[in-house]
Short mmCIF file of C-alpha atoms in Angstrom, two decimals:
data_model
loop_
_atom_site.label_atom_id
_atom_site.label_comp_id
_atom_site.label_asym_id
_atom_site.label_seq_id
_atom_site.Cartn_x
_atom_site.Cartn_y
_atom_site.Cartn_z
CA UNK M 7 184.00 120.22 30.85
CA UNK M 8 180.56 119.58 31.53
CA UNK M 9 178.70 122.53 34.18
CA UNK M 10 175.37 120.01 34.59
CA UNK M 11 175.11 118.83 37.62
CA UNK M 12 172.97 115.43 37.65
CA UNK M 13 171.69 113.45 40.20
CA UNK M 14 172.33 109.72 39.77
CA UNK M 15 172.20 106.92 42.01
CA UNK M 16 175.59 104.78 43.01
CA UNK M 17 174.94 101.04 43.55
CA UNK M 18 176.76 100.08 46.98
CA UNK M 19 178.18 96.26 46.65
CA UNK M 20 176.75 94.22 50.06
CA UNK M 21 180.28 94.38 51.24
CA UNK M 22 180.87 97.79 51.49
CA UNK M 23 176.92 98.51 52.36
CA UNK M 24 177.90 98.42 56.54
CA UNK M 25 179.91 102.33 55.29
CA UNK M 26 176.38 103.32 54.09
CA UNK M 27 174.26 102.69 56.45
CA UNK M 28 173.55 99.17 54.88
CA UNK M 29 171.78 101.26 51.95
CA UNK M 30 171.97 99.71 48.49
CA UNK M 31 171.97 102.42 46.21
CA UNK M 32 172.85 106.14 47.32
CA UNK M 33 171.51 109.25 45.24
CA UNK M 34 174.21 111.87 44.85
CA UNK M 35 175.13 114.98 42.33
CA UNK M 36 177.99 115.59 40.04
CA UNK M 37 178.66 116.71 36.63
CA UNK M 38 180.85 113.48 36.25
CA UNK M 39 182.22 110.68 37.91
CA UNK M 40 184.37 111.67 39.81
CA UNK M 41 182.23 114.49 41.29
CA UNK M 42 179.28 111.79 41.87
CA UNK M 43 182.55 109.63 44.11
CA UNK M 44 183.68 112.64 45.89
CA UNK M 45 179.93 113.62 46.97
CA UNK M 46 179.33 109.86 47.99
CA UNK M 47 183.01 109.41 50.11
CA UNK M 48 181.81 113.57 51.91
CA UNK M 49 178.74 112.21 52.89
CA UNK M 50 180.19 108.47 54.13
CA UNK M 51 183.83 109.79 54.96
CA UNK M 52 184.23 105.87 56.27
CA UNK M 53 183.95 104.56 52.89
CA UNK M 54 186.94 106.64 51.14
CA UNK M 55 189.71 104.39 52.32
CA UNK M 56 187.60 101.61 50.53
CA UNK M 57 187.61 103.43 47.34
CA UNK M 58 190.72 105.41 46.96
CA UNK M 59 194.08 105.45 47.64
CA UNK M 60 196.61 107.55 49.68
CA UNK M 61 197.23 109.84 46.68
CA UNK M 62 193.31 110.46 46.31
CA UNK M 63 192.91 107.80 43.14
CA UNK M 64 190.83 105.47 42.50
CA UNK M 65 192.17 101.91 43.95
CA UNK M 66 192.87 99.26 41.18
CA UNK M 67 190.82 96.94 42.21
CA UNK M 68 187.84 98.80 42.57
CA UNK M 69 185.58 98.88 38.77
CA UNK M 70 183.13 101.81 38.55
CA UNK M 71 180.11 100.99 35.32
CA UNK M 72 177.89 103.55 34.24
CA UNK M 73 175.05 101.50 33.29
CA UNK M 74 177.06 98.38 31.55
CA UNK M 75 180.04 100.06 30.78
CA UNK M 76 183.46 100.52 32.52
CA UNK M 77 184.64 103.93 32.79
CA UNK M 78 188.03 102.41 32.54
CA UNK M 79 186.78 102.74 28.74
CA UNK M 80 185.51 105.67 28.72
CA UNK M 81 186.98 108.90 29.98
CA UNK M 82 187.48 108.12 33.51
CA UNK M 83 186.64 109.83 36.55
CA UNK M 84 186.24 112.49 33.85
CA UNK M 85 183.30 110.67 32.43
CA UNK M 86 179.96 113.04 32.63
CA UNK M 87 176.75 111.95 33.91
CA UNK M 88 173.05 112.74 32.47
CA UNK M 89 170.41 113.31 35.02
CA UNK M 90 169.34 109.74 36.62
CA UNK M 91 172.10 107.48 35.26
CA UNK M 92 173.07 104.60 37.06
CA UNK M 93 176.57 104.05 38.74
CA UNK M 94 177.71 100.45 40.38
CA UNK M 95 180.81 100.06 42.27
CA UNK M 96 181.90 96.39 41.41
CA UNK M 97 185.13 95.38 43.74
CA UNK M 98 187.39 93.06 41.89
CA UNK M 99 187.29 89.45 43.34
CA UNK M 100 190.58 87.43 43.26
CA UNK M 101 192.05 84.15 44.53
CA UNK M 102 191.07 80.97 46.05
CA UNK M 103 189.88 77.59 44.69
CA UNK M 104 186.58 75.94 43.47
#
């Protein structure tokens, strides 16, 4: 387990932006993933029911990338973070018709 703690910046999506004080990108710490997510729901406590579920988990349809790549692919919530990396939360987007 990783004892760095890195400050990285989380990219808001415009839909969840009105949680964060319409900011685009938030700079929080954390040694990993999951750390950075915690640290970002503590200091917007309205955007947690956006991002995880009852049981404290990450919803389904919500994709975390660190830089390009899905952490789905990686190790997780357990996935560490270097000093100034680059989170985006990317909601899934289902249904309808062209």
């Amino acid at each position: 387990m990783s004892t760095t703690t890195a400050t990285v910046t989380i990219r808001i999506p415009t839909p969840l932006r009105g949680f964060t004080n319409n900011q685009e990108t938030v700079e929080v710490s954390g040694a990993t993933v999951g750390e950075a997510l915690q640290h970002l729901v503590e200091q917007f406590p309205r955007l947690k029911p956006h991002l995880f579920n009852e049981e404290g988990r990450l919803r389904s349809f919500v994709n975390i990338y660190l830089g390009d790549e899905d952490i789905r692919y990686l190790q997780r919530e357990a996935t560490p973070l270097k000093p100034g990396a680059e989170l985006s939360i990317v909601p899934s987007v289902a249904g309808g018709r062209l």
